[in-house]
Tab-separated table of C-alpha atoms in Angstrom:
chain	number	residue	atom	x	y	z
D	201	MET	CA	-20.335	-39.786	-92.352
D	202	SER	CA	-21.106	-43.476	-92.159
D	203	SER	CA	-18.474	-46.055	-91.722
D	204	ILE	CA	-18.131	-49.420	-93.490
D	205	SER	CA	-16.293	-52.291	-91.814
D	206	PHE	CA	-14.816	-55.304	-93.572
D	207	PRO	CA	-15.320	-58.624	-91.785
D	208	ALA	CA	-12.091	-60.338	-90.871
D	209	ASP	CA	-13.407	-63.880	-91.263
D	210	HIS	CA	-14.276	-63.346	-94.906
D	211	ALA	CA	-12.303	-65.680	-97.103
D	212	PRO	CA	-11.374	-64.010	-100.368
D	213	SER	CA	-11.234	-65.898	-103.553
D	214	ASN	CA	-8.059	-66.502	-105.530
D	215	SER	CA	-8.759	-63.657	-107.944
D	216	SER	CA	-9.477	-61.113	-105.208
D	217	GLU	CA	-6.422	-62.306	-103.343
D	218	SER	CA	-4.218	-61.541	-106.301
D	219	HIS	CA	-5.795	-58.081	-106.571
D	220	ASP	CA	-5.281	-57.383	-102.902
D	221	THR	CA	-1.660	-58.364	-102.990
D	222	GLN	CA	-1.177	-56.216	-106.084
D	223	PHE	CA	-2.830	-53.019	-104.812
D	224	TYR	CA	-2.311	-53.133	-101.082
D	225	SER	CA	0.820	-53.438	-99.063
D	226	SER	CA	1.438	-56.155	-96.478
D	227	SER	CA	0.351	-53.847	-93.660
D	228	PHE	CA	-3.185	-53.644	-95.003
D	229	SER	CA	-5.756	-55.200	-92.693
D	230	GLY	CA	-9.358	-56.137	-93.288
D	231	ASN	CA	-10.394	-54.222	-90.132
D	232	SER	CA	-9.295	-51.024	-91.727
D	233	SER	CA	-12.079	-48.583	-92.489
D	234	PHE	CA	-12.476	-45.401	-94.498
D	235	GLN	CA	-15.065	-42.637	-94.648
D	236	MET	CA	-17.447	-42.272	-97.595
D	237	ASN	CA	-19.803	-39.472	-98.560
D	238	PRO	CA	-23.355	-40.657	-97.788
D	239	LEU	CA	-24.817	-38.460	-100.511
D	240	SER	CA	-22.804	-40.271	-103.186
D	241	SER	CA	-24.939	-42.660	-105.241
D	242	HIS	CA	-21.954	-44.739	-106.314
D	243	PRO	CA	-19.370	-46.381	-104.119
D	244	PRO	CA	-15.689	-45.770	-104.867
D	245	ARG	CA	-14.382	-47.824	-107.718
D	246	THR	CA	-11.271	-49.909	-107.684
D	247	PRO	CA	-8.758	-48.794	-110.418
D	248	ARG	CA	-8.075	-51.199	-113.200
D	249	ALA	CA	-5.122	-53.503	-112.982
D	250	SER	CA	-3.760	-52.420	-116.416
D	251	ILE	CA	-3.487	-48.769	-115.364
D	252	ILE	CA	-1.796	-49.583	-112.092
D	253	SER	CA	0.607	-52.053	-113.640
D	254	ASN	CA	1.620	-49.554	-116.352
D	255	SER	CA	2.137	-46.771	-113.881
D	256	SER	CA	4.040	-48.914	-111.415
D	257	ALA	CA	6.269	-50.495	-114.030
D	258	HIS	CA	8.240	-47.259	-114.536
D	259	VAL	CA	10.707	-46.616	-111.789
D	260	TYR	CA	12.025	-43.102	-111.382
D	261	GLY	CA	15.567	-43.022	-110.267
D	262	SER	CA	17.770	-40.185	-109.132
D	263	ASN	CA	19.568	-40.070	-112.506
D	264	ILE	CA	16.818	-37.908	-114.018
D	265	TYR	CA	18.092	-34.975	-111.958
D	266	GLU	CA	21.684	-35.423	-112.975
D	267	GLU	CA	23.212	-33.041	-115.529
D	268	LYS	CA	23.795	-34.422	-118.963
D	269	VAL	CA	27.401	-34.319	-120.135
D	270	GLU	CA	27.859	-33.113	-123.746
D	271	VAL	CA	29.918	-35.438	-125.843
D	272	GLU	CA	32.478	-33.589	-127.922
D	273	GLU	CA	32.530	-34.597	-131.544
D	274	ALA	CA	35.727	-35.521	-133.263
D	275	PRO	CA	37.264	-32.616	-135.236
D	276	ASP	CA	36.587	-32.525	-138.941
D	277	PRO	CA	39.686	-33.223	-141.076
D	278	GLU	CA	38.876	-30.201	-143.254
D	279	ASP	CA	38.736	-27.933	-140.181
D	280	VAL	CA	42.071	-29.312	-139.027
D	281	GLU	CA	43.471	-28.626	-142.479
D	282	LEU	CA	42.213	-25.034	-142.332
D	283	ASP	CA	43.852	-24.532	-138.937
D	284	GLU	CA	47.096	-25.971	-140.254
D	285	ASP	CA	47.015	-23.625	-143.246
D	286	GLU	CA	46.496	-20.633	-140.971
D	287	GLU	CA	49.357	-21.725	-138.754
D	288	LYS	CA	51.636	-22.197	-141.767
D	289	LEU	CA	50.732	-18.740	-143.027
D	290	LYS	CA	51.513	-17.160	-139.653
D	291	LEU	CA	54.839	-18.957	-139.440
D	292	ALA	CA	55.711	-17.908	-142.995
D	293	GLU	CA	54.835	-14.275	-142.244
D	294	GLY	CA	57.185	-14.392	-139.275
D	295	ARG	CA	60.009	-15.698	-141.455
D	296	VAL	CA	59.646	-13.079	-144.196
D	297	ARG	CA	61.847	-10.059	-143.529
D	298	GLN	CA	61.449	-6.619	-145.012
D	299	GLU	CA	65.073	-6.606	-146.152
D	300	GLU	CA	64.452	-9.642	-148.338
D	301	ILE	CA	61.367	-8.047	-149.867
D	302	TRP	CA	63.192	-4.817	-150.757
D	303	LYS	CA	66.167	-6.780	-152.074
D	304	ASP	CA	63.969	-8.769	-154.450
D	305	ILE	CA	62.195	-5.572	-155.535
D	306	PHE	CA	65.407	-3.724	-156.399
D	307	LEU	CA	66.768	-6.705	-158.309
D	308	THR	CA	64.238	-6.009	-161.067
D	309	SER	CA	64.266	-3.043	-163.422
D	310	TYR	CA	60.595	-2.411	-162.596
D	311	GLY	CA	61.410	-2.081	-158.893
D	312	ARG	CA	64.315	0.298	-159.555
D	313	ASP	CA	62.040	2.328	-161.830
D	314	LYS	CA	59.562	2.791	-158.960
D	315	ALA	CA	62.367	3.800	-156.582
D	316	PHE	CA	63.682	6.401	-159.053
D	317	LYS	CA	60.136	7.627	-159.674
D	318	LEU	CA	59.655	8.253	-155.945
D	319	MET	CA	62.915	10.218	-155.849
D	320	GLN	CA	62.134	12.149	-159.023
D	321	TYR	CA	58.682	13.393	-158.056
D	322	THR	CA	59.662	14.052	-154.455
D	323	ILE	CA	62.336	16.411	-155.784
D	324	ARG	CA	59.907	17.992	-158.247
D	325	LEU	CA	57.306	18.555	-155.529
D	326	PHE	CA	59.967	20.116	-153.291
D	327	LEU	CA	61.099	22.428	-156.101
D	328	VAL	CA	57.517	23.521	-156.826
D	329	CYS	CA	56.858	24.278	-153.160
D	330	HIS	CA	60.195	26.057	-152.843
D	331	THR	CA	59.510	28.224	-155.875
D	332	SER	CA	56.037	29.192	-154.627
D	333	LEU	CA	57.400	30.060	-151.171
D	334	VAL	CA	60.246	32.128	-152.571
D	335	ALA	CA	57.815	34.047	-154.781
D	336	SER	CA	55.517	34.836	-151.828
D	337	ARG	CA	55.530	38.277	-150.204
D	338	VAL	CA	56.697	36.962	-146.848
D	339	LEU	CA	59.888	35.260	-148.057
D	340	ARG	CA	60.582	37.431	-151.078
D	341	ARG	CA	64.098	38.855	-151.145
D	342	SER	CA	65.960	41.046	-153.530
D	343	ALA	CA	68.802	38.513	-153.802
D	344	ARG	CA	68.809	34.827	-152.943
D	345	PRO	CA	71.796	33.120	-151.259
D	346	SER	CA	74.253	31.486	-153.620
D	347	TRP	CA	73.960	28.057	-151.949
D	348	GLU	CA	70.180	28.123	-152.416
D	349	THR	CA	70.497	28.886	-156.116
D	350	SER	CA	73.086	26.139	-156.632
D	351	LEU	CA	70.974	23.639	-154.668
D	352	THR	CA	67.963	24.410	-156.819
D	353	LYS	CA	69.991	23.906	-159.987
D	354	ARG	CA	71.401	20.585	-158.757
D	355	LEU	CA	67.976	19.276	-157.772
D	356	THR	CA	66.519	20.278	-161.135
D	357	SER	CA	69.355	18.471	-162.928
D	358	THR	CA	68.885	15.439	-160.651
D	359	ALA	CA	65.167	15.231	-161.427
D	360	SER	CA	65.884	15.415	-165.158
D	361	GLY	CA	68.582	12.746	-164.856
D	362	LEU	CA	66.255	10.443	-162.923
D	363	SER	CA	63.621	10.833	-165.631
D	364	PHE	CA	66.133	9.842	-168.308
D	365	THR	CA	67.367	6.909	-166.177
D	366	ARG	CA	63.814	5.632	-165.874
D	367	LYS	CA	63.429	5.812	-169.645
D	368	MET	CA	66.558	3.700	-170.024
D	369	LEU	CA	65.358	1.129	-167.500
D	370	LEU	CA	62.111	0.650	-169.418
D	371	LEU	CA	63.766	-0.046	-172.751
D	372	PHE	CA	62.621	-3.269	-174.449
D	373	ASN	CA	59.587	-3.357	-172.182
D	374	TRP	CA	57.536	-4.310	-175.242
D	375	LEU	CA	58.907	-7.859	-175.068
D	376	GLN	CA	56.439	-8.822	-172.319
D	377	PRO	CA	53.219	-8.059	-174.282
D	378	LEU	CA	54.818	-9.475	-177.417
D	379	THR	CA	55.515	-12.738	-175.586
D	380	SER	CA	51.911	-13.009	-174.442
D	381	ILE	CA	50.706	-12.436	-178.019
D	382	THR	CA	53.025	-15.009	-179.568
D	383	ALA	CA	52.064	-17.528	-176.886
D	384	GLN	CA	48.528	-17.487	-178.308
D	385	GLN	CA	49.682	-18.342	-181.822
D	386	GLY	CA	49.691	-22.121	-181.296
D	387	VAL	CA	46.249	-23.513	-182.135
D	388	PRO	CA	45.574	-27.257	-182.450
D	389	PHE	CA	43.796	-28.776	-185.436
D	390	SER	CA	40.125	-29.646	-185.251
D	391	SER	CA	38.926	-32.962	-183.845
D	392	GLU	CA	38.730	-34.425	-187.375
D	393	GLN	CA	42.521	-34.541	-187.606
D	394	PRO	CA	44.423	-37.353	-185.901
D	395	SER	CA	45.559	-36.682	-182.362
D	396	HIS	CA	49.269	-37.176	-183.124
D	397	THR	CA	49.299	-34.282	-185.602
D	398	SER	CA	51.482	-31.368	-184.527
D	399	LYS	CA	49.945	-28.003	-183.645
D	400	SER	CA	49.484	-25.337	-186.257
D	401	LYS	CA	50.324	-21.666	-185.776
D	402	ARG	CA	48.392	-18.590	-186.740
D	403	PRO	CA	50.095	-15.824	-188.668
D	404	PHE	CA	51.480	-13.066	-186.474
D	405	LEU	CA	49.064	-10.462	-187.827
D	406	GLN	CA	46.122	-12.730	-187.067
D	407	ALA	CA	47.458	-13.232	-183.543
D	408	LEU	CA	47.624	-9.453	-183.160
D	409	LEU	CA	43.975	-9.169	-184.184
D	410	TYR	CA	42.948	-11.796	-181.628
D	411	ALA	CA	45.003	-10.194	-178.821
D	412	PRO	CA	43.138	-8.274	-176.072
D	413	PRO	CA	43.056	-4.475	-176.546
D	414	PRO	CA	44.980	-3.738	-173.288
D	415	VAL	CA	47.834	-5.974	-174.459
D	416	LEU	CA	47.943	-4.259	-177.845
D	417	LEU	CA	47.981	-0.824	-176.206
D	418	GLU	CA	50.793	-1.899	-173.922
D	419	LEU	CA	52.810	-3.197	-176.875
D	420	VAL	CA	52.387	-0.044	-178.975
D	421	ASN	CA	52.981	2.214	-175.971
D	422	ALA	CA	56.251	0.481	-175.077
D	423	MET	CA	57.502	0.653	-178.671
D	424	ALA	CA	56.702	4.354	-178.943
D	425	ASP	CA	58.457	4.956	-175.608
D	426	ASP	CA	61.562	3.254	-176.941
D	427	VAL	CA	61.554	5.435	-180.074
D	428	ALA	CA	61.304	8.575	-177.912
D	429	THR	CA	64.184	7.328	-175.752
D	430	TYR	CA	66.328	6.681	-178.820
D	431	ALA	CA	65.669	10.270	-179.887
D	432	ARG	CA	66.896	11.538	-176.494
D	433	LEU	CA	69.998	9.415	-176.918
D	434	GLY	CA	70.592	10.991	-180.337
D	435	LEU	CA	70.160	7.805	-182.340
D	436	ILE	CA	67.228	9.200	-184.352
D	437	GLY	CA	65.906	12.654	-185.146
D	438	LYS	CA	64.420	14.880	-182.475
D	439	LYS	CA	61.245	15.560	-184.464
D	440	LEU	CA	60.485	11.863	-184.817
D	441	GLY	CA	61.135	11.396	-181.106
D	442	GLU	CA	58.642	14.126	-180.194
D	443	ARG	CA	55.965	12.525	-182.384
D	444	ALA	CA	56.663	9.120	-180.851
D	445	GLY	CA	56.460	10.621	-177.364
D	446	ARG	CA	53.077	12.217	-178.084
D	447	PHE	CA	51.773	8.978	-179.606
D	448	SER	CA	52.989	7.144	-176.486
D	449	ASP	CA	51.064	9.613	-174.307
D	450	TRP	CA	47.878	8.906	-176.276
D	451	CYS	CA	48.394	5.159	-175.836
D	452	TRP	CA	48.946	5.733	-172.121
D	453	PHE	CA	45.760	7.799	-171.937
D	454	LEU	CA	43.676	5.121	-173.674
D	455	SER	CA	45.187	2.256	-171.665
D	456	THR	CA	44.408	4.168	-168.455
D	457	LEU	CA	40.764	4.541	-169.494
D	458	VAL	CA	40.585	0.840	-170.358
D	459	GLY	CA	42.149	0.001	-166.997
D	460	LEU	CA	39.550	2.090	-165.169
D	461	VAL	CA	36.732	0.287	-167.000
D	462	GLU	CA	38.210	-3.121	-166.175
D	463	ASN	CA	38.709	-2.063	-162.569
D	464	GLY	CA	35.072	-1.023	-162.297
D	465	VAL	CA	33.854	-4.336	-163.714
D	466	GLU	CA	36.069	-6.322	-161.352
D	467	ARG	CA	34.887	-4.292	-158.364
D	468	GLN	CA	31.249	-4.957	-159.280
D	469	MET	CA	31.935	-8.694	-159.379
D	470	ILE	CA	33.847	-8.612	-156.083
D	471	THR	CA	31.125	-6.537	-154.411
D	472	SER	CA	28.372	-8.926	-155.508
D	473	LEU	CA	30.352	-11.949	-154.302
D	474	GLN	CA	31.073	-10.191	-151.031
D	475	ALA	CA	27.378	-9.411	-150.493
D	476	GLU	CA	26.509	-13.056	-151.205
D	477	VAL	CA	29.035	-14.359	-148.667
D	478	GLU	CA	27.906	-11.823	-146.059
D	479	GLY	CA	24.308	-12.941	-146.594
D	480	ARG	CA	25.245	-16.564	-145.966
D	481	LEU	CA	27.173	-15.636	-142.844
D	482	TYR	CA	24.221	-13.610	-141.536
D	483	THR	CA	21.827	-16.506	-142.147
D	484	GLU	CA	24.136	-18.925	-140.349
D	485	SER	CA	24.610	-16.528	-137.442
D	486	MET	CA	20.811	-16.233	-137.025
D	487	SER	CA	20.534	-20.024	-136.829
D	488	GLY	CA	22.049	-19.903	-133.318
D	489	ALA	CA	25.462	-21.409	-134.022
D	490	THR	CA	28.028	-20.846	-131.262
D	491	SER	CA	31.799	-20.655	-131.467
D	492	LYS	CA	32.077	-24.356	-130.652
D	493	SER	CA	29.453	-25.434	-133.153
D	494	THR	CA	30.663	-23.297	-136.046
D	495	SER	CA	30.291	-25.311	-139.232
D	496	LYS	CA	33.059	-25.743	-141.756
D	497	SER	CA	30.996	-23.865	-144.342
D	498	THR	CA	30.969	-20.866	-142.010
D	499	ARG	CA	34.723	-21.004	-141.642
D	500	HIS	CA	35.149	-21.251	-145.399
D	501	ASP	CA	32.844	-18.267	-145.853
D	502	GLU	CA	34.826	-16.241	-143.323
D	503	LYS	CA	38.071	-16.964	-145.159
D	504	GLU	CA	36.424	-16.193	-148.498
D	505	LEU	CA	35.062	-12.904	-147.144
D	506	ALA	CA	38.513	-11.885	-145.879
D	507	ARG	CA	40.011	-12.716	-149.282
D	508	LEU	CA	37.358	-10.716	-151.128
D	509	GLN	CA	37.793	-7.723	-148.820
D	510	ARG	CA	41.536	-7.781	-149.380
D	511	GLN	CA	41.066	-8.037	-153.141
D	512	ASP	CA	38.594	-5.153	-153.104
D	513	TYR	CA	41.077	-3.045	-151.097
D	514	TRP	CA	43.816	-3.485	-153.695
D	515	LEU	CA	41.343	-2.783	-156.483
D	516	LEU	CA	40.625	0.542	-154.794
D	517	ILE	CA	44.377	1.226	-154.644
D	518	SER	CA	44.667	0.401	-158.351
D	519	ARG	CA	41.775	2.708	-159.193
D	520	ALA	CA	43.361	5.594	-157.269
D	521	LYS	CA	46.658	5.005	-159.092
D	522	LEU	CA	44.906	4.966	-162.487
D	523	ILE	CA	43.105	8.216	-161.662
D	524	MET	CA	46.433	9.863	-160.800
D	525	ASP	CA	47.913	8.628	-164.088
D	526	LEU	CA	44.897	9.916	-166.001
D	527	ILE	CA	45.243	13.390	-164.491
D	528	PHE	CA	48.978	13.436	-165.209
D	529	VAL	CA	48.727	12.382	-168.848
D	530	SER	CA	45.763	14.718	-169.429
D	531	TYR	CA	47.959	17.688	-168.488
D	532	GLU	CA	50.533	16.465	-171.001
D	533	LEU	CA	48.124	15.761	-173.868
D	534	PHE	CA	45.789	18.743	-173.613
D	535	ASN	CA	48.499	21.201	-172.554
D	536	ILE	CA	46.700	22.389	-169.423
D	537	GLN	CA	48.643	25.260	-167.836
D	538	ARG	CA	46.725	25.935	-164.620
D	539	ALA	CA	48.834	24.685	-161.663
D	540	ARG	CA	50.637	22.456	-164.142
D	541	ASP	CA	53.872	21.840	-162.230
D	542	LEU	CA	52.157	21.326	-158.876
D	543	ILE	CA	49.489	18.935	-160.192
D	544	LYS	CA	51.985	16.900	-162.204
D	545	ALA	CA	54.389	16.632	-159.277
D	546	PHE	CA	51.626	15.670	-156.823
D	547	THR	CA	49.921	13.111	-159.091
D	548	GLY	CA	53.277	11.635	-160.112
D	549	LEU	CA	54.367	11.194	-156.493
D	550	THR	CA	50.989	9.741	-155.442
D	551	SER	CA	51.056	7.284	-158.344
D	552	ALA	CA	54.591	6.249	-157.401
D	553	VAL	CA	53.614	5.618	-153.771
D	554	LEU	CA	50.544	3.545	-154.710
D	555	SER	CA	52.346	1.476	-157.337
D	556	SER	CA	55.241	0.861	-154.922
D	557	ALA	CA	52.785	-0.359	-152.278
D	558	LYS	CA	51.237	-2.764	-154.804
D	559	LEU	CA	54.677	-4.009	-155.826
D	560	TYR	CA	55.689	-4.527	-152.189
D	561	ASP	CA	52.550	-6.553	-151.426
D	562	ARG	CA	52.978	-8.637	-154.588
D	563	GLN	CA	56.589	-9.448	-153.750
D	564	LYS	CA	55.663	-10.294	-150.158
D	565	ASN	CA	52.977	-12.731	-151.321
D	566	THR	CA	55.490	-14.327	-153.678
D	567	LEU	CA	57.926	-14.927	-150.816
D	568	LEU	CA	55.153	-16.285	-148.604
D	569	LYS	CA	54.089	-18.774	-151.273
D	570	SER	CA	57.664	-19.956	-151.774
D	571	ILE	CA	58.171	-20.447	-148.012
D	572	ILE	CA	54.887	-22.336	-147.609
D	573	ALA	CA	55.658	-24.541	-150.617
D	574	SER	CA	59.084	-25.393	-149.235
C-alpha cells in the first residue's frame, strides 16, 4: 500500500476552505494520511455537498424510541344516549315487582280468564290421570273409598263451573273487533274537495267488506260464543245454542289456521332481518374492531339483533299455542274419540300456560314503558 501525504504549507482557496470546514472536524490535520489501493485506477471521490447537507440536516433525537400515547376520542353523544337508555331499562326492571304485574293482570277479564283456564285444565288433566290409574290392574279395587268418589265428583263439578265462568267473562268480547272495524269507517274526501270539508263515512257493510279477515273471524266467533252462552243461561233455546257453539268452533278453527299462516310469514321476515344483521356484525368483526373501537353502528346492530331474537322467541311461543288450539278444536269439530279426554286436557293446559306467559310479558313491558316515561 502506498501512502499519500498532504503538504502542510499548502494554502487552500476560499472554496476548498469552506468544503474542508463542512466535511471535516476541527481536529483534522493536513498531515493526516490514509491508505489507498494501488490497483485502483481512480482515486477516492469526495461526496457532494448536497448529499451531505441533506443527510446532516436531519437530527435524530431520543424521542423516536419513546412510546406513542393514544389519544382517547370524545364519546359520541349517540353512544352516551344508548348507555343511558340501557341504564334506565335496568333501573326500571329493578323497580317492577311481580306482585304489581299479577295485580294488573287479574284486574282484566282476560287475565282472570287465563287464571281460570289454568285451574280448569289442571283439574281435568288430574281427573284423566286419576281415572286411568284407577282403571289399571295395579290399583284396581272392588270398591273405592267414599272420600275419593266425593272428591272426584267435586273436582268434576268445579271444572264444569270454571268453564261456565270463563264463558261469562268473555261475554261482549265482540266489542273489540267491532271497534276496530268502525274506526276504519271515516274516510276523507279526495284532494279536489276543499280542506275544511268534514270527513265522510263509509256504510257499515262496506266497512265490514274492507276489514281484515282475522278481524271478521274474531267478530263472528265472539258473537257465536255469546249466543251459546245465552243458551246455557236459558235465555234462548238449547238447539240454537248448540248450533251457535259449533259455528263458533268452526270460526275458531279457521282463525287458528289464519294465525298460523300469519305467524309463518312474520317469522320469515324476522329470520331474514336477523340474518342480515348477523352478516353486518360478522363483517364488522372481521375488520379488526376492538371493544374500545366499537362503532355506533355495531352497537345499534347488537341491540337490533337482541330485539329480533326476542321477537322470534315470542313468535315461536305463539306458534306453539296456536298448534295446541288447533289440536283441541279439531277434536271438537271432527269428533275424534281416540285419547280424547287426555289430549284435550293436555292441549288445553299447554295453551293456557303459553298464553299466560305471553300475557305476563306483555304486562311487564307495559309497566316498564310507563316507568321509563315517568
